[in-house]
CSV table of N, CA and C in Angstrom, one decimal:
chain,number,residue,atom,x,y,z
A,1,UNK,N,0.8,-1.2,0.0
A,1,UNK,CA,0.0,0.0,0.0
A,1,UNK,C,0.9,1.2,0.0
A,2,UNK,N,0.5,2.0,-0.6
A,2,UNK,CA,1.6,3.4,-0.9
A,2,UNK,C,1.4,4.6,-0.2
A,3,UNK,N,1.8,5.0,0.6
A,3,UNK,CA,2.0,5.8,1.2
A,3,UNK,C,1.2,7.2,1.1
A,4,UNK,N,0.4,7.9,1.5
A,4,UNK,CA,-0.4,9.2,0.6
A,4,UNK,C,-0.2,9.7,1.9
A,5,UNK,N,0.7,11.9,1.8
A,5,UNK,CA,0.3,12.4,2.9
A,5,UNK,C,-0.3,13.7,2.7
A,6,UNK,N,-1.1,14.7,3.6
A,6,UNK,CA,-1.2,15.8,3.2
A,6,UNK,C,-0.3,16.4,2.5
A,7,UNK,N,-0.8,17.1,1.4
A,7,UNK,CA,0.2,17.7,0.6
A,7,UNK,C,0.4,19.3,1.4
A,8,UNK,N,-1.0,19.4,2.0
A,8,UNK,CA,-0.7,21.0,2.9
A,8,UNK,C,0.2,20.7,3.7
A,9,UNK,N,1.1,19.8,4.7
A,9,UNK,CA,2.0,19.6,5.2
A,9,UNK,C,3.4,19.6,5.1
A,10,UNK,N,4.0,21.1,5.0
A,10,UNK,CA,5.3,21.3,5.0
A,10,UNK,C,6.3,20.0,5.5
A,11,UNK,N,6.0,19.8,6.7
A,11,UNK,CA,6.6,18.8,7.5
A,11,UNK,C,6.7,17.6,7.1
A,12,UNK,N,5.8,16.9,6.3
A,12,UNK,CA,5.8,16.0,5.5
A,12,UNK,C,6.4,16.2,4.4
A,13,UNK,N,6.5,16.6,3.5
A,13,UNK,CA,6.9,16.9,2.0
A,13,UNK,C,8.7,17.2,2.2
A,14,UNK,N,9.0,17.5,3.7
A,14,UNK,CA,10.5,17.3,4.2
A,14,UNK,C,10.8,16.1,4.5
A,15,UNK,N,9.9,15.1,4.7
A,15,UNK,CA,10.2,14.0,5.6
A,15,UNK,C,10.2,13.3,4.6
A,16,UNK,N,9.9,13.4,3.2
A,16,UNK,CA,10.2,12.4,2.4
A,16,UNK,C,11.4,13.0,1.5
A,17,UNK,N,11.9,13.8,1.7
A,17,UNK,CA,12.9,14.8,0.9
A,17,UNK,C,12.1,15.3,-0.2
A,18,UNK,N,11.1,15.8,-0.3
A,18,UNK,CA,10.3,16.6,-1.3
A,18,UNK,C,10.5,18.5,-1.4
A,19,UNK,N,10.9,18.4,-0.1
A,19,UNK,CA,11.1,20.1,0.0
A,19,UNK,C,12.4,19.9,1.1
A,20,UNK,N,13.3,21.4,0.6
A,20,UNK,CA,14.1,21.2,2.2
A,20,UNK,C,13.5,21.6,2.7
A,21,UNK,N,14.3,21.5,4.0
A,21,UNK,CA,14.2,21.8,5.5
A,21,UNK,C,14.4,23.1,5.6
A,22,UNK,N,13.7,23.8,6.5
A,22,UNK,CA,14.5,25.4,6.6
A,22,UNK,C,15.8,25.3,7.4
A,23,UNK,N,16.4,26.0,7.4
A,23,UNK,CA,18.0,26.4,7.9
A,23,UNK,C,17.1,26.3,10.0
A,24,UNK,N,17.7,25.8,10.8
A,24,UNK,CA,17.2,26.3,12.2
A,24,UNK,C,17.6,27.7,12.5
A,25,UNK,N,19.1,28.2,12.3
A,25,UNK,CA,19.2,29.2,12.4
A,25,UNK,C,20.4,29.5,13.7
A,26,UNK,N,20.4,28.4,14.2
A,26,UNK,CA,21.1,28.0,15.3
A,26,UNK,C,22.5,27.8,15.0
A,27,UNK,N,23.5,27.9,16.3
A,27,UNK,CA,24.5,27.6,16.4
A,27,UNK,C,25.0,26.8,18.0
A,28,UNK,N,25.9,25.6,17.2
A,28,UNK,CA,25.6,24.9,18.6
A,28,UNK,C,26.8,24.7,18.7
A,29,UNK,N,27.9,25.4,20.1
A,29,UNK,CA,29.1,25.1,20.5
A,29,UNK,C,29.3,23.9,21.5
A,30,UNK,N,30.0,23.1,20.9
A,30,UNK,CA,30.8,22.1,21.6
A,30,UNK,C,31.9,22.5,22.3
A,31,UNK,N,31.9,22.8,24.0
A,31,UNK,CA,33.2,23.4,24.2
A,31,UNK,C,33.9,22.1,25.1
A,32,UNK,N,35.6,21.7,24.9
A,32,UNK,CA,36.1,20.4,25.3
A,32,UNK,C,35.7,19.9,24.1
A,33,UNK,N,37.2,19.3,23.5
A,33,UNK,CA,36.8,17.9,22.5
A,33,UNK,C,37.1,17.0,23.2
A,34,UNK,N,35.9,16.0,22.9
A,34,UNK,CA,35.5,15.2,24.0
A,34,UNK,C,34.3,13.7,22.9
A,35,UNK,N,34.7,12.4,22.7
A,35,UNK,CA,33.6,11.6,22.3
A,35,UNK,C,32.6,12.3,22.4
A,36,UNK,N,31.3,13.1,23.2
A,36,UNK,CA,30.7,13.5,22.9
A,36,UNK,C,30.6,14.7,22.4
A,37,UNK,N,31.4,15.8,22.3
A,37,UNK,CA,31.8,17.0,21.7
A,37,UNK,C,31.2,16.3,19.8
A,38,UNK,N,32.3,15.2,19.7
A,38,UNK,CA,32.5,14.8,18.3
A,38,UNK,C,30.7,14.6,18.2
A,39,UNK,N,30.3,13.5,18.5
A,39,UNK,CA,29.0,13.1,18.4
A,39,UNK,C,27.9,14.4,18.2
A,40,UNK,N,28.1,15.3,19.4
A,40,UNK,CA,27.0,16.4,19.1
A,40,UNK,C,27.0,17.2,17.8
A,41,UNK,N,28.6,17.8,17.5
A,41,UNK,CA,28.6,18.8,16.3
A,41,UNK,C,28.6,17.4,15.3
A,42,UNK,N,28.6,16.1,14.9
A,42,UNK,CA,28.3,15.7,13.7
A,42,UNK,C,26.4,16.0,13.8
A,43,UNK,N,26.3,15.4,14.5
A,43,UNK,CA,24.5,15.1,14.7
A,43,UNK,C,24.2,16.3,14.6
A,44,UNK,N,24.7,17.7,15.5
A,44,UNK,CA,24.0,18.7,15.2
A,44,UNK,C,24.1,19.4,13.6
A,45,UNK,N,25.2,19.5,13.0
A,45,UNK,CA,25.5,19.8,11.5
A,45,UNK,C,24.1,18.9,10.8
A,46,UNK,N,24.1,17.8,10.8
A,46,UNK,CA,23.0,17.0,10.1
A,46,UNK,C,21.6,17.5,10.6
A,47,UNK,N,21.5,18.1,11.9
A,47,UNK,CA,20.1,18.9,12.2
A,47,UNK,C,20.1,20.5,12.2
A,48,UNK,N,20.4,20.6,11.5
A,48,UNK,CA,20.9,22.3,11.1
A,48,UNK,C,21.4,23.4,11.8
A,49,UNK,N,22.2,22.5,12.5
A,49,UNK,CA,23.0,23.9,13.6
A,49,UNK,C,24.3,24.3,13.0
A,50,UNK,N,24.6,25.3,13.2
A,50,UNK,CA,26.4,25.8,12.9
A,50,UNK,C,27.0,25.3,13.7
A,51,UNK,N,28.3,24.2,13.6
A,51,UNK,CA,28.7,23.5,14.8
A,51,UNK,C,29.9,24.3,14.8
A,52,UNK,N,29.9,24.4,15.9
A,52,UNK,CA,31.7,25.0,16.8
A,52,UNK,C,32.1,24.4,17.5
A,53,UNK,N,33.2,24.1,17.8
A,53,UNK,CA,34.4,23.2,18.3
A,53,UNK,C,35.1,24.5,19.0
A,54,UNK,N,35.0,25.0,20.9
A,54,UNK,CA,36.3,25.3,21.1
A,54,UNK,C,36.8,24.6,22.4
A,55,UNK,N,38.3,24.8,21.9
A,55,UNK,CA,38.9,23.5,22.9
A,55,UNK,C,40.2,24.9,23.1
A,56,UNK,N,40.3,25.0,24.5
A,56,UNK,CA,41.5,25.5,25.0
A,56,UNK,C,42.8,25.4,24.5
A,57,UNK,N,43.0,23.9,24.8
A,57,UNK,CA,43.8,22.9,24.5
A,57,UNK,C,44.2,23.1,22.9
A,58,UNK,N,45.5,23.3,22.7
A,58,UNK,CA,45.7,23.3,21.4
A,58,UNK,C,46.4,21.7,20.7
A,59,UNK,N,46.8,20.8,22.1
A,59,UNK,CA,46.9,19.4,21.8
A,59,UNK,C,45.7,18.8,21.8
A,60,UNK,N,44.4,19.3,22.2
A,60,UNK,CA,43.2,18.3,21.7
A,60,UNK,C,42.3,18.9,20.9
A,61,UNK,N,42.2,17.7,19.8
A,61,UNK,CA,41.4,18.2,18.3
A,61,UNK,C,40.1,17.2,18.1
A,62,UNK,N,39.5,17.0,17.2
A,62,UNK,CA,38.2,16.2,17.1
A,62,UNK,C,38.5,16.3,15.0
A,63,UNK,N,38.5,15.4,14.6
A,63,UNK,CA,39.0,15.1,13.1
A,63,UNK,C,37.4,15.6,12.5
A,64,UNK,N,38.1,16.5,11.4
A,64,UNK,CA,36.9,17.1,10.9
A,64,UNK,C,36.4,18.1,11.2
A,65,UNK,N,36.5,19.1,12.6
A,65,UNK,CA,36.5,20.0,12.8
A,65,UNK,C,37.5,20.9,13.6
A,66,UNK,N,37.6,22.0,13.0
A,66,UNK,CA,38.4,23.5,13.7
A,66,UNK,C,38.4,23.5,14.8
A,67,UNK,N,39.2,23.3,15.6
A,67,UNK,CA,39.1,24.3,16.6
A,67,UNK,C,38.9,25.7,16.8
A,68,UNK,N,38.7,26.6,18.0
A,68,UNK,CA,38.9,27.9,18.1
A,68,UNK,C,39.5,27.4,19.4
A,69,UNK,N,40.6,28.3,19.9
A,69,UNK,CA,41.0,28.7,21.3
A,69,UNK,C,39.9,29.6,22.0
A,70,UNK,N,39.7,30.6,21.5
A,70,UNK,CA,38.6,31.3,22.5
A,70,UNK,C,37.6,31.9,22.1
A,71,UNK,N,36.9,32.7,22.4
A,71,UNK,CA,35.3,33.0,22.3
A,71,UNK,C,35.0,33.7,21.5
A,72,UNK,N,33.5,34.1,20.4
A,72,UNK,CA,33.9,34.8,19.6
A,72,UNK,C,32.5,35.4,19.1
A,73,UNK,N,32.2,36.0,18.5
A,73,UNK,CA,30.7,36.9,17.6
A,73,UNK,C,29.8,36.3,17.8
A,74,UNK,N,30.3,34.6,17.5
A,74,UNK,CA,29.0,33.7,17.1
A,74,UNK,C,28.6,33.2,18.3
A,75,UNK,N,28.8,34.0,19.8
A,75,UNK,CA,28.2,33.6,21.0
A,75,UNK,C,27.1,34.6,20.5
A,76,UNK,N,26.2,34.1,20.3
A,76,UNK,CA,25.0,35.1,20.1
A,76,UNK,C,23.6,34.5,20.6
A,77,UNK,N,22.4,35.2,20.5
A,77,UNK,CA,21.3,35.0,21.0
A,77,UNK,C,20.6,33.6,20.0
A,78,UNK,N,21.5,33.2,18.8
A,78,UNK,CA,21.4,31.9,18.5
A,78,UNK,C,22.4,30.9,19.1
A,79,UNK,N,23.0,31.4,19.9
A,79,UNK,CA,23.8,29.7,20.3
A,79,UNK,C,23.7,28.9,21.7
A,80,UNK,N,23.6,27.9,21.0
A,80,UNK,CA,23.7,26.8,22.3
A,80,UNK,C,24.7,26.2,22.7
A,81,UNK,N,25.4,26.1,23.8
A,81,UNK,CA,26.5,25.9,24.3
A,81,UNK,C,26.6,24.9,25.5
A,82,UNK,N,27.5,24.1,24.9
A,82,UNK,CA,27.4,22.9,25.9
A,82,UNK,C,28.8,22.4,26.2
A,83,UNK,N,29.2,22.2,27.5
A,83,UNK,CA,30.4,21.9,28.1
A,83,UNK,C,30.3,20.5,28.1
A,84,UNK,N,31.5,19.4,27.5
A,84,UNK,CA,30.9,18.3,27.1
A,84,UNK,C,32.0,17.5,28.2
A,85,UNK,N,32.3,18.2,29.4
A,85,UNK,CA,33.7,17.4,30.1
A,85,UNK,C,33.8,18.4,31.4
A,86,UNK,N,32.9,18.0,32.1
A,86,UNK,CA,32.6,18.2,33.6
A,86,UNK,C,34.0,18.1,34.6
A,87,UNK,N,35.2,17.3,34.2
A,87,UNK,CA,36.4,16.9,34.9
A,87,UNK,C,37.8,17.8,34.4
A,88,UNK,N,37.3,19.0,33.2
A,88,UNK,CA,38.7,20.1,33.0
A,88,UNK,C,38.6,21.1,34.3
A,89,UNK,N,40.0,21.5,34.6
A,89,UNK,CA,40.2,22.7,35.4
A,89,UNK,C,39.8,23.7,34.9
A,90,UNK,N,39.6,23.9,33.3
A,90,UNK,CA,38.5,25.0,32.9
A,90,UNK,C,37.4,25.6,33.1
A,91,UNK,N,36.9,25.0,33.7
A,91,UNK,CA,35.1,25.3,33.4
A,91,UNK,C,35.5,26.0,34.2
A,92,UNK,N,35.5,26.8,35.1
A,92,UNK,CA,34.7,28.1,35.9
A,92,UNK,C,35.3,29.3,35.0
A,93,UNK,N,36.6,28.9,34.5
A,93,UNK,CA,37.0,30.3,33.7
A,93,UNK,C,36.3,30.1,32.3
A,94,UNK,N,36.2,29.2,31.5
A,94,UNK,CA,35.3,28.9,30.4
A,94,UNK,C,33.9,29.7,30.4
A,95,UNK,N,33.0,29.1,31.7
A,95,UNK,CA,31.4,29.3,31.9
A,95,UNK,C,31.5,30.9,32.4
A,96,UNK,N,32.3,31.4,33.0
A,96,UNK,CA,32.4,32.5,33.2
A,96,UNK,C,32.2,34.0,32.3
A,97,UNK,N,32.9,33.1,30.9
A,97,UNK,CA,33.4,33.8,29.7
A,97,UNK,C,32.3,33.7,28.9
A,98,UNK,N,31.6,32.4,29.1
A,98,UNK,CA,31.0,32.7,28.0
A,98,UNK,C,29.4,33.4,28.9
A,99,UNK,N,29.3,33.2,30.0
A,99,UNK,CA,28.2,34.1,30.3
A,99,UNK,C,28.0,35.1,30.3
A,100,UNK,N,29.0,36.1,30.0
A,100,UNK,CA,29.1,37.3,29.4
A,100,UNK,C,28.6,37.5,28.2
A,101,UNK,N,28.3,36.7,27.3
A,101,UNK,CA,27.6,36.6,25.9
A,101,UNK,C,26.1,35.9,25.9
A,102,UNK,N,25.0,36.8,25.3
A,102,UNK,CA,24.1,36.7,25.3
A,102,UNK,C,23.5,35.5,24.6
A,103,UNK,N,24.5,34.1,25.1
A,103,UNK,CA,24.0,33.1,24.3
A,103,UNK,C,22.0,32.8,24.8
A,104,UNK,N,21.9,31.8,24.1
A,104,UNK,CA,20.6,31.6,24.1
A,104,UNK,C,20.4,30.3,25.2
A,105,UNK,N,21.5,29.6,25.2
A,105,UNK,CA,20.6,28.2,26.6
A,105,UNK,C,22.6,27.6,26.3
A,106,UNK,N,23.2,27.2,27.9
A,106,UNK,CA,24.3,27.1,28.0
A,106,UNK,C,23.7,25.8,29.2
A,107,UNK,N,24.8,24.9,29.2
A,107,UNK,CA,24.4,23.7,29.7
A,107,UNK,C,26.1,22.8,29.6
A,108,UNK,N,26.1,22.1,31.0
A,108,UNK,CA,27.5,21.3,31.3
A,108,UNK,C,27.2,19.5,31.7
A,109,UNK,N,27.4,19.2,30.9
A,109,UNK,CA,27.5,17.5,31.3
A,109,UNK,C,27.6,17.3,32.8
A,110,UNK,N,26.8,16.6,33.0
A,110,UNK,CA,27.0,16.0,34.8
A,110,UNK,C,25.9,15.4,34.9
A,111,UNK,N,26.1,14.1,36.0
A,111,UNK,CA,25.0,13.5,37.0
A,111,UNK,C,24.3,13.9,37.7
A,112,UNK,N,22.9,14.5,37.6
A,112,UNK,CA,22.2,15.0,38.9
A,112,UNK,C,22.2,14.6,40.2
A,113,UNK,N,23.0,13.1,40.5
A,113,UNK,CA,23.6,12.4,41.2
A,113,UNK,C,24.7,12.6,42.0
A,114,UNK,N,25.6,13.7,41.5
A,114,UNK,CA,26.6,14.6,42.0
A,114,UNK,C,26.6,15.9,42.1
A,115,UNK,N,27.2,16.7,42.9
A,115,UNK,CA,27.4,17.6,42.6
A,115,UNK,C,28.4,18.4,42.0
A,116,UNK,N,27.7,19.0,41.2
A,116,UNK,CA,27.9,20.6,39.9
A,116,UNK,C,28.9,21.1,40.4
A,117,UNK,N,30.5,20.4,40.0
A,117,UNK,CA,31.6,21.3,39.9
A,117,UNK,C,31.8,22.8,39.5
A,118,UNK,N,30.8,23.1,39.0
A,118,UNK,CA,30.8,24.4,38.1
A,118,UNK,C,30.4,25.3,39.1
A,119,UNK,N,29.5,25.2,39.8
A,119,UNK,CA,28.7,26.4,41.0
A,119,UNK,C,29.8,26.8,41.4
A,120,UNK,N,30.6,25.6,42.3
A,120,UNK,CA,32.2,26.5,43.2
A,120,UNK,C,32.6,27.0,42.1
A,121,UNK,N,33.0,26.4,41.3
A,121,UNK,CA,34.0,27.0,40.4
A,121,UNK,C,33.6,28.7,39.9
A,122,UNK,N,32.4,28.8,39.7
A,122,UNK,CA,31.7,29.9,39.1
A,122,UNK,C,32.1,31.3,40.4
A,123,UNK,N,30.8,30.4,41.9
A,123,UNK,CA,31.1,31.2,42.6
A,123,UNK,C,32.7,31.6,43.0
A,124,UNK,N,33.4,30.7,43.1
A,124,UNK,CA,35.3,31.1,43.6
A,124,UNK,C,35.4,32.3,42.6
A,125,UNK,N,34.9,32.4,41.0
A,125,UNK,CA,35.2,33.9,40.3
A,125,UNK,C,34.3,34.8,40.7
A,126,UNK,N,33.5,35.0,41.7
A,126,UNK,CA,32.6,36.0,41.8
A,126,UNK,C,31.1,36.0,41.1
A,127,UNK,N,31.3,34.8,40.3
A,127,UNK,CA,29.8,35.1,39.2
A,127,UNK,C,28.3,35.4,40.4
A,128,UNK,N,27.7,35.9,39.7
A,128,UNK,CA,26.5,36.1,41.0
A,128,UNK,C,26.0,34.8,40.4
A,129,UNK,N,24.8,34.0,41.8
A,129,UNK,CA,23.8,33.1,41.7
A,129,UNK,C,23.1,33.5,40.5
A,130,UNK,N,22.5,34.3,40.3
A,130,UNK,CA,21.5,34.8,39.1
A,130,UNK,C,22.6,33.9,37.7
A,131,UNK,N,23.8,34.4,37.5
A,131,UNK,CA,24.4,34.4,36.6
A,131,UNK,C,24.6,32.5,36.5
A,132,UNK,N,25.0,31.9,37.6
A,132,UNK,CA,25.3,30.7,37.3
A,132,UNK,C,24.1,30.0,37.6
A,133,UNK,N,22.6,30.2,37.7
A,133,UNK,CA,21.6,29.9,37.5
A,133,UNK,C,21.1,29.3,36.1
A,134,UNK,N,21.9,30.2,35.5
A,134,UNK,CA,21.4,30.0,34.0
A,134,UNK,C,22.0,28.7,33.3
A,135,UNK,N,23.1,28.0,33.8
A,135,UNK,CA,23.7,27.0,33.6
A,135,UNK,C,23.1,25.6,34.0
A,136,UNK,N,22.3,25.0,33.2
A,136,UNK,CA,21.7,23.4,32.9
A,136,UNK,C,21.9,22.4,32.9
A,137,UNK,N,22.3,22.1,34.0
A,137,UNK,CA,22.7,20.8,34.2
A,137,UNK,C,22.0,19.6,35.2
A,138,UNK,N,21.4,18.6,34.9
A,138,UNK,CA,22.2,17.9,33.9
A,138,UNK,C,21.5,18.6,32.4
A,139,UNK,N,21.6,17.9,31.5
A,139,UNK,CA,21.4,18.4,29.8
A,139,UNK,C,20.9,17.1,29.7
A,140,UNK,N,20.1,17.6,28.5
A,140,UNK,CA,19.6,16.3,28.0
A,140,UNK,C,17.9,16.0,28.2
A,141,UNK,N,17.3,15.4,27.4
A,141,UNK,CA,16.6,14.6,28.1
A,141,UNK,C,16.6,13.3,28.5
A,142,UNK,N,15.7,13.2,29.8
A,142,UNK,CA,16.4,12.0,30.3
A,142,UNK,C,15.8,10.9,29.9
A,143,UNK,N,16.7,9.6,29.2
A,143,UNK,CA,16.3,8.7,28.2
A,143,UNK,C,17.0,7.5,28.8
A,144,UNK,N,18.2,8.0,30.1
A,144,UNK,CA,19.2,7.1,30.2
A,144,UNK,C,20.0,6.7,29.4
A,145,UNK,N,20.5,7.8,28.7
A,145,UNK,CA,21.6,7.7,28.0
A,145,UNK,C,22.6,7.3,28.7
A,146,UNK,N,23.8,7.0,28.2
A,146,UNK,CA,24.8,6.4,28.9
A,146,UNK,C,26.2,6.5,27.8
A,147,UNK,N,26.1,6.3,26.5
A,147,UNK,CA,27.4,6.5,25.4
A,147,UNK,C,27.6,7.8,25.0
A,148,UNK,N,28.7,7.8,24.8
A,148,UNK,CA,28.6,9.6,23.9
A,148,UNK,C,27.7,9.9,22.7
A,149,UNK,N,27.6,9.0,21.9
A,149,UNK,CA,26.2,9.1,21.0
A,149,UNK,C,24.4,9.3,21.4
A,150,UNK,N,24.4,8.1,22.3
A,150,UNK,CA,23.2,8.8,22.9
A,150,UNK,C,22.8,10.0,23.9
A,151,UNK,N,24.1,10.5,24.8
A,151,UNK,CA,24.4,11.5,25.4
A,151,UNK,C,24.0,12.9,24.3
A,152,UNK,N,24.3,12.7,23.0
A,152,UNK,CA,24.2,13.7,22.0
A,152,UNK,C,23.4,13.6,21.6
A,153,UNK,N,22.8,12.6,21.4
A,153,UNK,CA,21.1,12.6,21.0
A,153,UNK,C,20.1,13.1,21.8
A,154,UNK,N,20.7,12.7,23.4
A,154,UNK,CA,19.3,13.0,24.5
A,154,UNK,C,19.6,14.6,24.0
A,155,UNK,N,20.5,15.3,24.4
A,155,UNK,CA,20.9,16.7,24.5
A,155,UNK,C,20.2,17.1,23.2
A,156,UNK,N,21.0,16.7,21.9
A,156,UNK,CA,19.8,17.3,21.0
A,156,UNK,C,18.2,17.4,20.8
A,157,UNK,N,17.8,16.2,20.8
A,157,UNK,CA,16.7,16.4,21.1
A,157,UNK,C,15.9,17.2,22.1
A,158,UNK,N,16.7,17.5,23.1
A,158,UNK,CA,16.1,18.5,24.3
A,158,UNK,C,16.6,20.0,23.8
A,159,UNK,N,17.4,20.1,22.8
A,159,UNK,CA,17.4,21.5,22.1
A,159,UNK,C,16.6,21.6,20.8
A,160,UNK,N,16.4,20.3,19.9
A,160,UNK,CA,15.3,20.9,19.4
A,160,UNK,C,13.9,21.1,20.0
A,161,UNK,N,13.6,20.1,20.8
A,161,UNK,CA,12.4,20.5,21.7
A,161,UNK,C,12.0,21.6,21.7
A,162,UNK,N,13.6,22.5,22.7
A,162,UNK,CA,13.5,24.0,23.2
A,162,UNK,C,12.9,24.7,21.6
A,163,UNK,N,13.3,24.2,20.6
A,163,UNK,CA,14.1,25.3,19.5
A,163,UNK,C,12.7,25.5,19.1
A,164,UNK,N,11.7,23.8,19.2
A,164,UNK,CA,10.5,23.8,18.4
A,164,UNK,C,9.0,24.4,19.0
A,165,UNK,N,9.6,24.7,20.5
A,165,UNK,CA,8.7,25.1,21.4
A,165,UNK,C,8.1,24.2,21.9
A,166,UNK,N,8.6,22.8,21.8
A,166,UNK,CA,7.8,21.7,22.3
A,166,UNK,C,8.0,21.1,23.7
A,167,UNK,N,7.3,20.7,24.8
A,167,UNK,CA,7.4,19.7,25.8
A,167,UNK,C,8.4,19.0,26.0
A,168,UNK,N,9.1,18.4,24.7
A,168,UNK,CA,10.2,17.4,25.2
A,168,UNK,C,11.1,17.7,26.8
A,169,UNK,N,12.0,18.9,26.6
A,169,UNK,CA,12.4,19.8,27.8
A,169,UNK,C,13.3,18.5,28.4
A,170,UNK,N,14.0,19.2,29.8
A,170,UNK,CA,15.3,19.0,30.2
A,170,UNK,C,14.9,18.4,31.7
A,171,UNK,N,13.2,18.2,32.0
A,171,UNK,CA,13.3,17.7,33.5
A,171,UNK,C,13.9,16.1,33.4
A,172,UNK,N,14.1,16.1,35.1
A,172,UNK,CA,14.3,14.5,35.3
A,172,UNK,C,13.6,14.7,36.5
């Protein structure tokens, strides 16, 4: 039996590759290259984000993508920013830096099971509560992921969610 769908349905006429997809508009920074760093910006490139790679670190790379050392224009009210490596001595100077930029939704790998190395870290530079409030952790939705692949999938999918205005969202 052959398949028939609304033809009024944009969403459909994408889903068969009949029309593209519109651009999201988004830009999704992977900060730490990290197995899931890699996993998010391939997956997210294929879901229409602008992927960025920055890694401090000038000895760690992820094949296929740029690095940047440090922060840049494209922290904008389109980007989504995700710390993919909860265990660097970076993060409080990283999350610090980039809070100053009017990204759109910033989020750090971790167990809700533990506690959020990043709060000390934040508070020891002075950030106010308000400011490290805005930091999401854990990320993701919760699916029980567990690999760096599905780690990037829960996480994306809880960014397109946000992106589509839908329910999916980031409780556990």
């Amino acid at each position: 039996m052959a398949h028939t769908h609304d033809a009024e349905d944009p969403a459909c006429a994408v889903a068969h590759s009949e029309a593209p997809a519109e651009p999201a508009g988004r830009t999704l920074v992977a900060v730490f290259a990290s197995p899931v760093a890699e996993c998010l910006l391939r997956f997210g490139a294929e879901l229409g984000f602008r992927p960025i790679l920055v890694e401090p670190d000038p000895e760690r790379r992820i094949e296929g993508f740029t690095a940047v050392t440090g922060l840049g224009a494209w922290l904008d009210a389109t980007a989504d920013v995700v710390l993919t490596d909860h265990h660097r001595e970076e993060i409080g100077p990283v999350l610090r830096d980039v809070l100053k930029f009017p990204v759109r939704w910033v989020g750090i790998m971790g167990s809700a099971r533990h506690t959020a190395p990043h709060v000390r870290a934040l508070a020891d530079l002075g950030v106010p509560p308000e400011e490290i409030a805005r930091v999401h952790r854990p990320i993701g939705l919760n699916i029980g992921s567990r690999t760096p692949p599905e780690i990037a999938v829960a996480t994306l999918a809880g960014l397109i969610a946000d992106r589509n205005a839908r329910p999916g969202g980031f409780a556990f």
